[in-house]
Short mmCIF file of C-alpha atoms and ligand atoms in Angstrom, two decimals:
data_model
loop_
_atom_site.label_atom_id
_atom_site.label_comp_id
_atom_site.label_asym_id
_atom_site.label_seq_id
_atom_site.Cartn_x
_atom_site.Cartn_y
_atom_site.Cartn_z
CA MET A 75 0.01 -0.31 -0.15
CA LEU A 76 1.51 3.28 -0.96
CA LYS A 77 1.14 6.38 1.19
CA TYR A 78 1.14 8.61 -1.62
CA LYS A 79 -0.46 9.19 -4.89
CA GLY A 80 2.13 11.99 -6.18
CA ILE A 81 5.56 13.14 -5.01
CA LEU A 82 5.98 16.49 -6.11
CA PHE A 83 10.44 17.64 -6.06
CA ASP A 84 12.04 20.63 -5.87
CA LEU A 85 14.75 21.07 -8.38
CA ASP A 86 17.63 22.94 -7.72
CA GLY A 87 19.39 21.26 -4.70
CA VAL A 88 16.90 18.03 -4.78
CA ILE A 89 17.15 16.50 -8.28
CA CYS A 90 20.31 18.55 -9.08
CA SER A 91 23.36 20.30 -7.50
CA THR A 92 22.28 23.53 -9.31
CA ASP A 93 22.45 24.81 -5.94
CA GLU A 94 26.19 25.08 -6.15
CA TYR A 95 25.91 26.97 -9.35
CA HIS A 96 23.47 29.78 -8.05
CA TYR A 97 25.58 29.50 -5.00
CA LEU A 98 28.80 30.66 -7.29
CA ALA A 99 27.65 33.10 -9.55
CA TRP A 100 25.89 35.11 -6.75
CA LYS A 101 29.06 35.28 -4.91
CA ALA A 102 30.58 36.41 -8.27
CA LEU A 103 28.09 39.41 -7.90
CA ALA A 104 28.61 39.93 -4.76
CA ASP A 105 32.48 40.22 -4.70
CA ARG A 106 32.33 42.53 -7.66
CA LEU A 107 30.15 44.87 -6.09
CA GLY A 108 32.15 44.59 -2.77
CA ILE A 109 29.37 42.90 -0.90
CA PRO A 110 29.60 40.09 1.92
CA PHE A 111 28.62 36.91 0.56
CA ASP A 112 28.96 33.36 2.28
CA ARG A 113 27.21 30.10 1.98
CA GLU A 114 25.41 30.57 5.02
CA ARG A 115 23.84 33.55 3.54
CA ASN A 116 23.18 31.57 0.22
CA ASN A 117 20.71 29.22 2.21
CA LEU A 118 18.48 32.59 2.65
CA LEU A 119 18.32 32.51 -1.14
CA ARG A 120 17.18 28.69 -1.28
CA GLY A 121 13.66 28.25 -3.09
CA VAL A 122 12.95 31.98 -3.54
CA SER A 123 12.64 33.87 -6.61
CA ARG A 124 15.77 35.75 -8.78
CA MET A 125 14.77 39.32 -7.61
CA GLN A 126 14.00 38.19 -3.61
CA SER A 127 17.35 36.55 -3.79
CA LEU A 128 18.81 40.17 -5.02
CA GLU A 129 17.23 42.03 -2.79
CA ILE A 130 18.38 39.58 0.01
CA VAL A 131 21.98 39.67 -1.30
CA LEU A 132 22.06 43.60 -1.36
CA GLN A 133 21.04 43.91 1.96
CA LYS A 134 24.57 43.83 3.17
CA ALA A 135 25.22 46.32 0.57
CA ASP A 136 26.75 50.16 2.21
CA LYS A 137 24.80 51.90 -0.67
CA THR A 138 21.48 51.43 -2.76
CA TYR A 139 20.67 51.06 -6.09
CA THR A 140 18.02 51.79 -8.42
CA GLU A 141 15.50 49.46 -10.08
CA GLU A 142 17.83 49.85 -13.75
CA GLN A 143 20.94 48.41 -11.57
CA LYS A 144 18.88 45.70 -9.82
CA ALA A 145 17.65 44.55 -13.21
CA ALA A 146 21.37 44.70 -14.88
CA PHE A 147 22.34 42.86 -11.65
CA ALA A 148 19.81 39.95 -11.96
CA GLU A 149 20.66 39.75 -15.67
CA GLU A 150 23.95 39.63 -15.07
CA LYS A 151 23.96 36.60 -12.36
CA ASN A 152 21.54 34.79 -14.58
CA ALA A 153 23.69 34.97 -17.50
CA LEU A 154 26.78 33.54 -15.33
CA TYR A 155 24.72 30.57 -13.41
CA ARG A 156 23.30 29.97 -17.18
CA GLN A 157 26.94 29.36 -18.71
CA TYR A 158 27.36 26.79 -15.62
CA LEU A 159 23.84 25.21 -16.30
CA SER A 160 25.50 24.88 -20.52
CA GLN A 161 28.06 22.96 -18.89
CA MET A 162 25.47 20.66 -17.24
CA SER A 163 24.93 17.03 -19.54
CA PRO A 164 22.75 13.91 -17.95
CA ARG A 165 26.46 12.44 -16.61
CA ASP A 166 25.36 15.02 -13.94
CA LEU A 167 22.28 13.28 -12.86
CA ASP A 168 23.17 11.57 -9.86
CA GLU A 169 22.75 7.51 -9.75
CA ASP A 170 20.53 7.96 -6.46
CA VAL A 171 18.39 10.22 -7.74
CA LYS A 172 18.20 8.73 -11.40
CA ASN A 173 17.45 4.93 -9.83
CA THR A 174 15.10 6.70 -6.82
CA LEU A 175 12.75 8.04 -9.77
CA ARG A 176 12.57 5.53 -12.02
CA THR A 177 11.68 3.19 -8.95
CA LEU A 178 8.92 5.64 -7.62
CA ARG A 179 7.60 5.41 -11.02
CA ASP A 180 8.03 1.95 -11.91
CA GLU A 181 5.51 1.59 -8.40
CA GLY A 182 2.84 4.12 -10.15
CA ILE A 183 3.36 7.22 -8.61
CA LYS A 184 2.65 10.16 -10.26
CA LEU A 185 6.04 12.52 -10.31
CA ALA A 186 6.21 16.36 -10.60
CA ILE A 187 8.45 19.26 -10.45
CA GLY A 188 7.58 22.18 -7.92
CA SER A 189 10.43 24.92 -8.38
CA SER A 190 10.75 28.64 -8.21
CA SER A 191 13.46 28.32 -10.96
CA LYS A 192 12.57 30.24 -14.43
CA ASN A 193 15.31 28.16 -15.91
CA THR A 194 13.95 24.80 -15.06
CA PRO A 195 13.20 23.65 -18.41
CA PHE A 196 16.55 23.94 -19.53
CA ILE A 197 17.94 22.26 -16.83
CA LEU A 198 15.49 19.22 -17.32
CA GLU A 199 17.00 19.15 -20.74
CA ARG A 200 20.58 19.16 -19.46
CA ILE A 201 19.95 16.54 -17.31
CA GLY A 202 18.05 14.08 -19.57
CA LEU A 203 14.49 14.47 -17.88
CA ASP A 204 12.78 17.33 -19.83
CA ARG A 205 10.27 14.05 -20.51
CA PHE A 206 10.91 12.35 -17.75
CA PHE A 207 8.08 14.00 -15.34
CA ASP A 208 4.42 13.91 -15.62
CA ALA A 209 3.92 17.64 -14.66
CA VAL A 210 6.45 20.46 -14.34
CA ALA A 211 5.47 23.78 -12.22
CA ASP A 212 7.94 26.38 -12.07
CA GLY A 213 9.08 29.90 -12.00
CA ASN A 214 7.20 30.69 -15.37
CA CYS A 215 3.82 29.80 -14.76
CA ILE A 216 3.88 31.30 -10.71
CA THR A 217 2.98 34.73 -9.40
CA HIS A 218 4.32 33.95 -6.05
CA SER A 219 7.42 31.66 -5.00
CA LYS A 220 7.95 30.08 -2.15
CA PRO A 221 7.12 30.02 0.63
CA HIS A 222 3.86 31.02 -1.17
CA PRO A 223 2.32 27.32 -1.64
CA GLU A 224 1.54 28.58 -5.28
CA VAL A 225 4.00 26.23 -7.15
CA PHE A 226 2.94 23.09 -5.44
CA LEU A 227 -1.00 23.79 -5.53
CA LYS A 228 -0.06 24.10 -9.52
CA ALA A 229 1.84 20.78 -9.95
CA ALA A 230 -0.56 18.96 -7.49
CA GLU A 231 -3.13 20.14 -10.12
CA MET A 232 -1.54 19.34 -13.10
CA LEU A 233 -1.78 15.98 -11.66
CA LEU A 234 -4.80 15.85 -10.84
CA LEU A 235 -4.18 14.82 -7.14
CA ASP A 236 -5.57 16.45 -3.63
CA PRO A 237 -2.48 17.94 -1.43
CA HIS A 238 -3.42 15.34 0.75
CA ASP A 239 -2.46 12.40 -1.86
CA CYS A 240 1.27 14.16 -2.56
CA LEU A 241 4.04 14.62 -0.82
CA VAL A 242 6.65 17.27 -1.23
CA VAL A 243 10.62 17.12 -0.78
CA GLU A 244 12.25 20.16 -0.65
CA ASP A 245 16.19 21.21 0.16
CA ALA A 246 14.87 24.72 1.08
CA ARG A 247 12.96 25.94 4.61
CA ALA A 248 11.12 28.40 2.35
CA GLY A 249 10.17 25.16 0.25
CA VAL A 250 9.45 23.13 3.35
CA GLN A 251 7.26 26.39 4.77
CA SER A 252 5.54 26.31 1.10
CA ALA A 253 4.24 22.56 1.44
CA LEU A 254 2.92 23.02 5.00
CA ALA A 255 0.81 25.98 3.72
CA GLY A 256 -0.48 24.06 0.78
CA GLY A 257 -1.46 21.55 2.62
CA PHE A 258 1.36 18.80 1.68
CA ASP A 259 3.60 16.80 3.99
CA CYS A 260 7.17 17.34 3.34
CA ALA A 261 10.33 15.57 2.74
CA ALA A 262 13.81 17.33 3.83
CA ILE A 263 16.83 16.87 2.42
CA GLY A 264 19.86 18.89 2.45
CA ASP A 265 20.06 22.07 3.84
CA ALA A 266 16.66 21.70 5.23
CA LYS A 267 17.17 17.99 6.44
CA ASP A 268 16.75 18.79 10.35
CA ASP A 269 13.86 20.72 9.69
CA PRO A 270 11.47 20.06 12.71
CA ARG A 271 8.23 20.96 10.21
CA ALA A 272 9.17 18.17 8.14
CA ALA A 273 7.29 14.61 8.11
CA TYR A 274 10.84 12.89 7.00
CA HIS A 275 14.61 13.58 6.82
CA LEU A 276 16.05 12.29 4.21
CA THR A 277 20.09 11.79 4.03
CA ARG A 278 20.21 10.50 0.04
CA LEU A 279 17.00 11.01 -2.15
CA SER A 280 16.81 7.33 -2.25
CA ASP A 281 15.66 7.09 1.37
CA LEU A 282 12.32 8.64 -0.05
CA LEU A 283 11.62 5.14 -0.89
CA ARG A 284 11.09 4.00 2.93
CA CYS A 285 8.61 7.27 3.41
CA VAL A 286 6.11 6.18 0.62
CA ARG A 287 5.29 2.66 1.73
P1 B16 B 175 16.02 31.20 -11.69
P2 B16 B 175 14.02 25.38 -6.43
C1 B16 B 175 15.10 27.83 -6.85
O1 B16 B 175 14.91 26.85 -7.63
C2 B16 B 175 16.16 28.68 -5.89
O2 B16 B 175 15.97 27.12 -5.14
C3 B16 B 175 16.40 29.75 -5.77
O3 B16 B 175 17.63 29.87 -5.23
C4 B16 B 175 16.31 30.62 -6.99
O4 B16 B 175 16.58 31.90 -6.84
C5 B16 B 175 15.04 30.59 -7.87
O5 B16 B 175 14.73 29.01 -8.09
C6 B16 B 175 14.73 31.23 -8.96
O6 B16 B 175 15.95 30.59 -10.04
O7 B16 B 175 16.82 32.51 -11.14
O8 B16 B 175 16.62 30.22 -12.21
O9 B16 B 175 14.93 31.59 -11.92
O10 B16 B 175 15.21 25.32 -5.63
O11 B16 B 175 12.74 26.27 -6.55
O12 B16 B 175 14.65 24.65 -7.56
MG1 MG B 176 15.58 23.94 -4.09
#
């Protein structure tokens, strides 16, 4: 007996390690602008939109910037981030992730992506998963990014499933909050692993197999 009919995966930091590329790209921008930025600060950007991430980076700046400058900074960061993404290939899909996704699909569970990233289609294509998921809800189809539940509610709707029948997998505290706000159970991994609000705490994605059975 399976506990869930659908699983909604966050992308960056859950399916692939693009969270590291986000960090490197924000770090390069912050260094150029002389703004302090480290990995701990980077964790605050997990799951939140590009412009909200920029605002968090700029909180440590000693000057203010115009909206035009901010738009240019976001563009600069995204161009660098996409350079990293363009070097990805299906070899960057971790074996544990690949095997877990296949096992879940073979067990008849519907699988979807729920990501704040507007680069989701590009990333899925780079790692060879562009035709794998039953639904993809991402930064291109939402007006509120995590911690708002919109992206996961949209993904569940695309699967024609009720939130109570779906499990969200997240690496961001904002994402865990988003799942709970939408009425979903949440499995936390990576930076969010010890978040007490999550129903399950995963060391690796394959730990999920024990949670759904
Ligand atoms: P982009 P996720 C999120 O993806 C990232 O965690 C977050 O760091 C990023 O700012 C956001 O996507 C927007 O990404 O600039 O590519 O549109 O974790 O929700 O899959
Ligand atoms: Mg993430």
